[in-house]
Amino acid sequence: MTAASGSGRLTTHVLDTSLGKPAAGLKIDLYSLDGADRKHLNSALTNDDGRTDAPMLEGDRLAAGHYELVFRAGDYLRALGAGADILFLDEIPIRFGIGDAGQHYHVPLLLSPFGYSTYRGS
């Protein structure tokens, strides 16, 4: 990881496309990646708007480098009554790079019980 500029931030949100609404109460873990090393940086739950109450990482803590968000979709889907012991989707890891720690990086997740997509948002 390279030095941070202090003004950037990493945010996320989750939309449940099968219900057509934000996914509230979904746990998200953030890790930094350095080769084979993986370091836990933060955990958060989504609020009623499907967003975390604060950025996952911001300011001097955000550095250029590689990261992973792990969306605990299985727990969320089971809480909605998905009912299966073995779900098609459980933990969804999204690995991405941050090249400029002074920018806003937004990594949303569009989720359904049988698929997901992501993109760099704004």
mmCIF file of C-alpha atoms in Angstrom:
data_model
loop_
_atom_site.group_PDB
_atom_site.id
_atom_site.type_symbol
_atom_site.label_atom_id
_atom_site.label_comp_id
_atom_site.label_asym_id
_atom_site.label_seq_id
_atom_site.Cartn_x
_atom_site.Cartn_y
_atom_site.Cartn_z
ATOM 1 C CA MET A 1 0.000 0.000 0.000
ATOM 2 C CA THR A 2 1.217 3.473 -0.792
ATOM 3 C CA ALA A 3 0.671 6.607 1.233
ATOM 4 C CA ALA A 4 -2.778 8.146 1.443
ATOM 5 C CA SER A 5 -3.600 11.711 0.486
ATOM 6 C CA GLY A 6 -6.220 12.083 3.210
ATOM 7 C CA SER A 7 -9.243 13.128 1.154
ATOM 8 C CA GLY A 8 -10.505 9.895 -0.405
ATOM 9 C CA ARG A 9 -13.102 7.455 0.804
ATOM 10 C CA LEU A 10 -14.483 3.998 0.108
ATOM 11 C CA THR A 11 -18.236 3.491 0.289
ATOM 12 C CA THR A 12 -20.654 0.734 -0.630
ATOM 13 C CA HIS A 13 -24.310 -0.138 -0.643
ATOM 14 C CA VAL A 14 -26.400 -3.228 -1.367
ATOM 15 C CA LEU A 15 -29.649 -3.391 -3.324
ATOM 16 C CA ASP A 16 -31.791 -6.530 -3.235
ATOM 17 C CA THR A 17 -32.934 -6.787 -6.848
ATOM 18 C CA SER A 18 -35.271 -9.696 -6.105
ATOM 19 C CA LEU A 19 -37.284 -7.503 -3.724
ATOM 20 C CA GLY A 20 -36.661 -4.194 -5.453
ATOM 21 C CA LYS A 21 -35.374 -2.481 -2.314
ATOM 22 C CA PRO A 22 -32.234 -1.821 -0.277
ATOM 23 C CA ALA A 23 -30.748 -4.781 1.588
ATOM 24 C CA ALA A 24 -30.834 -3.807 5.266
ATOM 25 C CA GLY A 25 -28.852 -5.688 7.908
ATOM 26 C CA LEU A 26 -26.258 -7.233 5.577
ATOM 27 C CA LYS A 27 -22.774 -7.567 7.112
ATOM 28 C CA ILE A 28 -19.783 -6.395 5.083
ATOM 29 C CA ASP A 29 -16.109 -6.962 5.908
ATOM 30 C CA LEU A 30 -13.244 -4.999 4.370
ATOM 31 C CA TYR A 31 -9.718 -6.352 3.937
ATOM 32 C CA SER A 32 -6.498 -4.954 2.499
ATOM 33 C CA LEU A 33 -4.548 -7.325 0.262
ATOM 34 C CA ASP A 34 -0.778 -7.457 -0.087
ATOM 35 C CA GLY A 35 0.262 -10.509 -2.074
ATOM 36 C CA ALA A 36 -0.918 -13.507 -0.050
ATOM 37 C CA ASP A 37 -1.462 -11.352 3.061
ATOM 38 C CA ARG A 38 -5.018 -10.335 3.925
ATOM 39 C CA LYS A 39 -5.621 -7.846 6.761
ATOM 40 C CA HIS A 40 -9.061 -7.107 8.228
ATOM 41 C CA LEU A 41 -9.704 -3.347 8.285
ATOM 42 C CA ASN A 42 -13.381 -2.829 9.046
ATOM 43 C CA SER A 43 -16.822 -4.404 9.399
ATOM 44 C CA ALA A 44 -20.226 -2.788 9.014
ATOM 45 C CA LEU A 45 -23.919 -3.576 8.675
ATOM 46 C CA THR A 46 -26.092 -1.974 6.039
ATOM 47 C CA ASN A 47 -28.811 0.343 7.285
ATOM 48 C CA ASP A 48 -32.423 0.655 6.053
ATOM 49 C CA ASP A 49 -31.125 2.393 2.912
ATOM 50 C CA GLY A 50 -28.747 -0.525 2.166
ATOM 51 C CA ARG A 51 -25.751 1.691 2.939
ATOM 52 C CA THR A 52 -23.222 1.678 5.731
ATOM 53 C CA ASP A 53 -23.590 4.528 8.222
ATOM 54 C CA ALA A 54 -20.020 5.671 7.567
ATOM 55 C CA PRO A 55 -17.500 5.044 4.796
ATOM 56 C CA MET A 56 -15.767 1.678 4.994
ATOM 57 C CA LEU A 57 -12.455 3.539 4.821
ATOM 58 C CA GLU A 58 -11.583 7.214 4.521
ATOM 59 C CA GLY A 59 -8.969 9.880 4.960
ATOM 60 C CA ASP A 60 -5.484 8.848 5.971
ATOM 61 C CA ARG A 61 -6.577 5.208 6.383
ATOM 62 C CA LEU A 62 -7.299 4.923 2.638
ATOM 63 C CA ALA A 63 -4.206 4.108 0.587
ATOM 64 C CA ALA A 64 -3.593 3.069 -2.988
ATOM 65 C CA GLY A 65 -3.532 -0.702 -3.201
ATOM 66 C CA HIS A 66 -5.694 -3.794 -3.421
ATOM 67 C CA TYR A 67 -8.761 -4.442 -1.302
ATOM 68 C CA GLU A 68 -11.520 -6.966 -0.811
ATOM 69 C CA LEU A 69 -15.089 -6.399 0.349
ATOM 70 C CA VAL A 70 -16.815 -9.569 1.559
ATOM 71 C CA PHE A 71 -20.603 -9.325 1.523
ATOM 72 C CA ARG A 72 -22.206 -11.864 3.919
ATOM 73 C CA ALA A 73 -25.173 -12.487 1.625
ATOM 74 C CA GLY A 74 -26.040 -15.911 3.040
ATOM 75 C CA ASP A 75 -26.837 -14.560 6.487
ATOM 76 C CA TYR A 76 -28.983 -11.834 4.930
ATOM 77 C CA LEU A 77 -30.845 -14.267 2.651
ATOM 78 C CA ARG A 78 -31.466 -16.750 5.483
ATOM 79 C CA ALA A 79 -32.867 -13.928 7.636
ATOM 80 C CA LEU A 80 -35.360 -13.225 4.831
ATOM 81 C CA GLY A 81 -36.503 -16.835 4.956
ATOM 82 C CA ALA A 82 -34.505 -18.315 2.091
ATOM 83 C CA GLY A 83 -34.612 -21.445 4.253
ATOM 84 C CA ALA A 84 -31.954 -23.551 2.595
ATOM 85 C CA ASP A 85 -28.987 -24.802 4.572
ATOM 86 C CA ILE A 86 -26.914 -24.535 1.423
ATOM 87 C CA LEU A 87 -27.634 -21.368 -0.520
ATOM 88 C CA PHE A 88 -26.391 -20.718 -4.032
ATOM 89 C CA LEU A 89 -24.730 -17.506 -2.800
ATOM 90 C CA ASP A 90 -23.210 -17.189 0.648
ATOM 91 C CA GLU A 91 -20.142 -14.978 0.933
ATOM 92 C CA ILE A 92 -19.506 -12.680 -2.027
ATOM 93 C CA PRO A 93 -15.926 -11.381 -2.245
ATOM 94 C CA ILE A 94 -15.274 -8.377 -4.484
ATOM 95 C CA ARG A 95 -11.588 -7.656 -5.076
ATOM 96 C CA PHE A 96 -10.653 -4.274 -6.514
ATOM 97 C CA GLY A 97 -7.822 -1.797 -6.717
ATOM 98 C CA ILE A 98 -7.546 1.800 -5.591
ATOM 99 C CA GLY A 99 -5.078 3.749 -7.675
ATOM 100 C CA ASP A 100 -5.671 7.253 -6.295
ATOM 101 C CA ALA A 101 -6.365 7.477 -2.550
ATOM 102 C CA GLY A 102 -7.643 11.026 -3.025
ATOM 103 C CA GLN A 103 -10.740 9.872 -4.938
ATOM 104 C CA HIS A 104 -14.110 8.516 -3.875
ATOM 105 C CA TYR A 105 -14.446 4.806 -4.661
ATOM 106 C CA HIS A 106 -17.984 3.431 -4.434
ATOM 107 C CA VAL A 107 -18.461 -0.346 -4.807
ATOM 108 C CA PRO A 108 -22.167 -1.270 -4.812
ATOM 109 C CA LEU A 109 -23.601 -4.761 -4.888
ATOM 110 C CA LEU A 110 -26.816 -5.659 -6.714
ATOM 111 C CA LEU A 111 -27.962 -8.900 -5.107
ATOM 112 C CA SER A 112 -30.522 -11.631 -5.692
ATOM 113 C CA PRO A 113 -30.525 -15.201 -4.320
ATOM 114 C CA PHE A 114 -29.059 -16.525 -7.589
ATOM 115 C CA GLY A 115 -26.842 -13.762 -8.906
ATOM 116 C CA TYR A 116 -25.100 -10.470 -8.265
ATOM 117 C CA SER A 117 -23.321 -7.672 -10.068
ATOM 118 C CA THR A 118 -21.088 -4.784 -9.099
ATOM 119 C CA TYR A 119 -19.488 -1.743 -10.702
ATOM 120 C CA ARG A 120 -17.532 1.345 -9.737
ATOM 121 C CA GLY A 121 -20.204 3.808 -8.763
ATOM 122 C CA SER A 122 -20.086 7.454 -7.834
#
